[in-house]
Every structure is written in C-alpha cells, then in structure tokens.
Steps between C-alpha positions, in 0.01 A plus 500: 500500500685590180776676695587167660514303180702771329757521781867432415609140529754586770241485778567585866553149631714548804730199498870584493688480170683184605177333617312585181783387272521172687123441491472589132793273416337209683174570316695481173452869418804692375517870576574750228690828483436830330725615215535839668666327791777373275561846355545639849751228582283353776279197450172538685237228498166638387310291754728632775473873434428681828134578547326661797318245712163620632458453873277207597136601486331468840254215501143605564350335806126487534361639821231235497558236764461154354351225717750263656509162331804338660288320757265339252502123476664325209235306311605163364389610154394842374286586202736709281201719415457593867839644597397861561531485880818294522820651639850396397533195725154360430541563127835320493352206688211488254738492202713223648193287567294593194312223317306723261651347185653161407857632533499430872528130411835544321670790677743467789364809672317825430742786431360812660747781441808651659642836595419816688129520579523880511689522169423766243608275211310183410630253241250244371603190308314209345523185712744302714752282320671187628739686730226729630268206565771328701614804700164674539625837372449671161791569264775291659624309193704628205224745411508625858873559480451712189215687669731576793750652255224711345389619845855591599544676168226740613685566824250296703536193717276193495420567867352840408232367266223241506485214249199281423358289219159492336489124556592368844544133401743362245340368179647157411800534272484880536231511233294814437228532768150401396219759525333306781824502700569871464135584574525304826822673606446858386297608808798412718724734301236772499481482879879514525494821298226645722703426813830620354371821337803528270590825329602316181461150354742329263325218313759246383373303202183471298299296753555756776438801276190357330331397823578819689379712208215269392618494139609249237761727344851357469784605726672651197207741466454564873861576591662841464215716629305590811191302602271528802382223731170495688278769643801663667663533156834370622769565234597175329783426257515170312825335393632164389522214749859420604461140381417633152806723513716195576367340180512825299796703627467746211188639673685592820560856380125551462443365851762741633318786329177385669667510842626851436152606390355357822760690701420828328128447558558412866687825560237700312210396724386818674506489882131593511409181314348678200535362148829546318 
C-alpha cells in the first residue's frame, strides 16, 4: 500500500484542465505552479500535468445466481436487523416506512439513497439535513452542491455513483445522531452495500467513517490512508464532510488530497480482485 501513499500529488484524475480548474476554484482551492515552469517560459499547473489514465478496470460479476426478490411483498414495517433478504425496492420501502427509532415522529420522510445501483463508487454521509428531509434525497443542499463539485473534480458525474447516509431520518436541528438512532439505521446501509457491491467507498465525515469502520478514532486520524470495509475488504477512504468544509474552507485542500488518494486506489485494484 505504501506505493499508493507515496505517489506524486498530481494523480491521474481524468477531468479536463478547464473542468478541474473550475471545480477547484469553486471549492476554494487555488492551484499552484512549479518554478521550473517559469524558467522555461511556460506556466504549467502542477495539478494539471498530463498523466496517463489507466483504463477502467472491468467489474467482477459473480457467477452465482441470486434469488429474485422483486416480487416480494412490501411489509408495513421491517425489523432493521432482518434486512438480509430484501432487494432494492423492498429495502427502500422499509426505510421510508421505518419506525425503529423515535426519529420517525419528527422527520418528513425516510431518505433512502440515490444514484446508480450498479455503481462502482459509493459515497456515504452522515444524515439527512433540512433540504434532504424535504426532498427525500441525500446531499441536495449547500453541502450537496460542494460534493457535486468534488465529484466533478474527479472526472465523475453524480449519475455514475451511489450516495447514501448512515442515518435515514433527519435528527431534529441537524444534531449529531444518537447511538440508538444509528444502531437502528445501520443495517439498512449494510444491506445497501451488499446489494451495490461497490469497488470503493468514500466515507464523508466522522459519523460515516466511524460506523463503517467500527472505531471511535477522529476523522483527522482516519483520513489520508486506505481502510477496508467488511468481509469483502472493500477499499474505503475517509474524508471530511462537505458541510464541515463549508465551515472550515482551509481544510478543502486536505479533502482534495483524499479524493485523489481514493482515485489512485480505485485504479490500483487488480482485476482479479486480490488485495492491493
């Protein structure tokens, strides 16, 4: 893994120069230039130096045929600890009608997740905010706009990834989720990951990172290195939550470095599925 962490900062993120400059500018990150570029008479942005882009790694598809679940009935309420047989539609219905914790009394609706259900990238946040609670979709407020810029900065589109939260119901006043609330919701997220089978997970914020990794370490300690999630050892990179970056814009450069690390790891996953 050391070869990934020691890689040059100009990582092979395949957005165009104009796209990356625009995204970085909107994130509040100023690009820098190398002194050697001035001596040669040509200014070249370090983050825009040409790098070879590895071809997309073919996604492994299991030959095992999974039982069909689309025809199963939607229960009025599902025990979050008994989600192992639910398919996408039944799981979404269960989330929207969940009464497993007191938050169902104050929420507008359960916020399931959004995006491509065959995506290779999964982004996990903390919980719905006011805008998300109203619209029923994660990351649609100001933090969502910044996340979109970060996604585009990697040369990806929101439609290419899947986005979900640890908590499916908004805590009143956007307070930090209580342990009882996250414990009730976590099985839903775990089942989403099982169904999605992502090749990499980006955990945005301390709540997402700590619950996915079952640790109490701070996000400042967890970010900047490779982690593994679950029995399948899915590569996971932790970074700051976009809402935190809006409050602490000086940390945006670190978040950008985390995205570049995730990109390098993603393109280093061997096609045979073996460890890096």
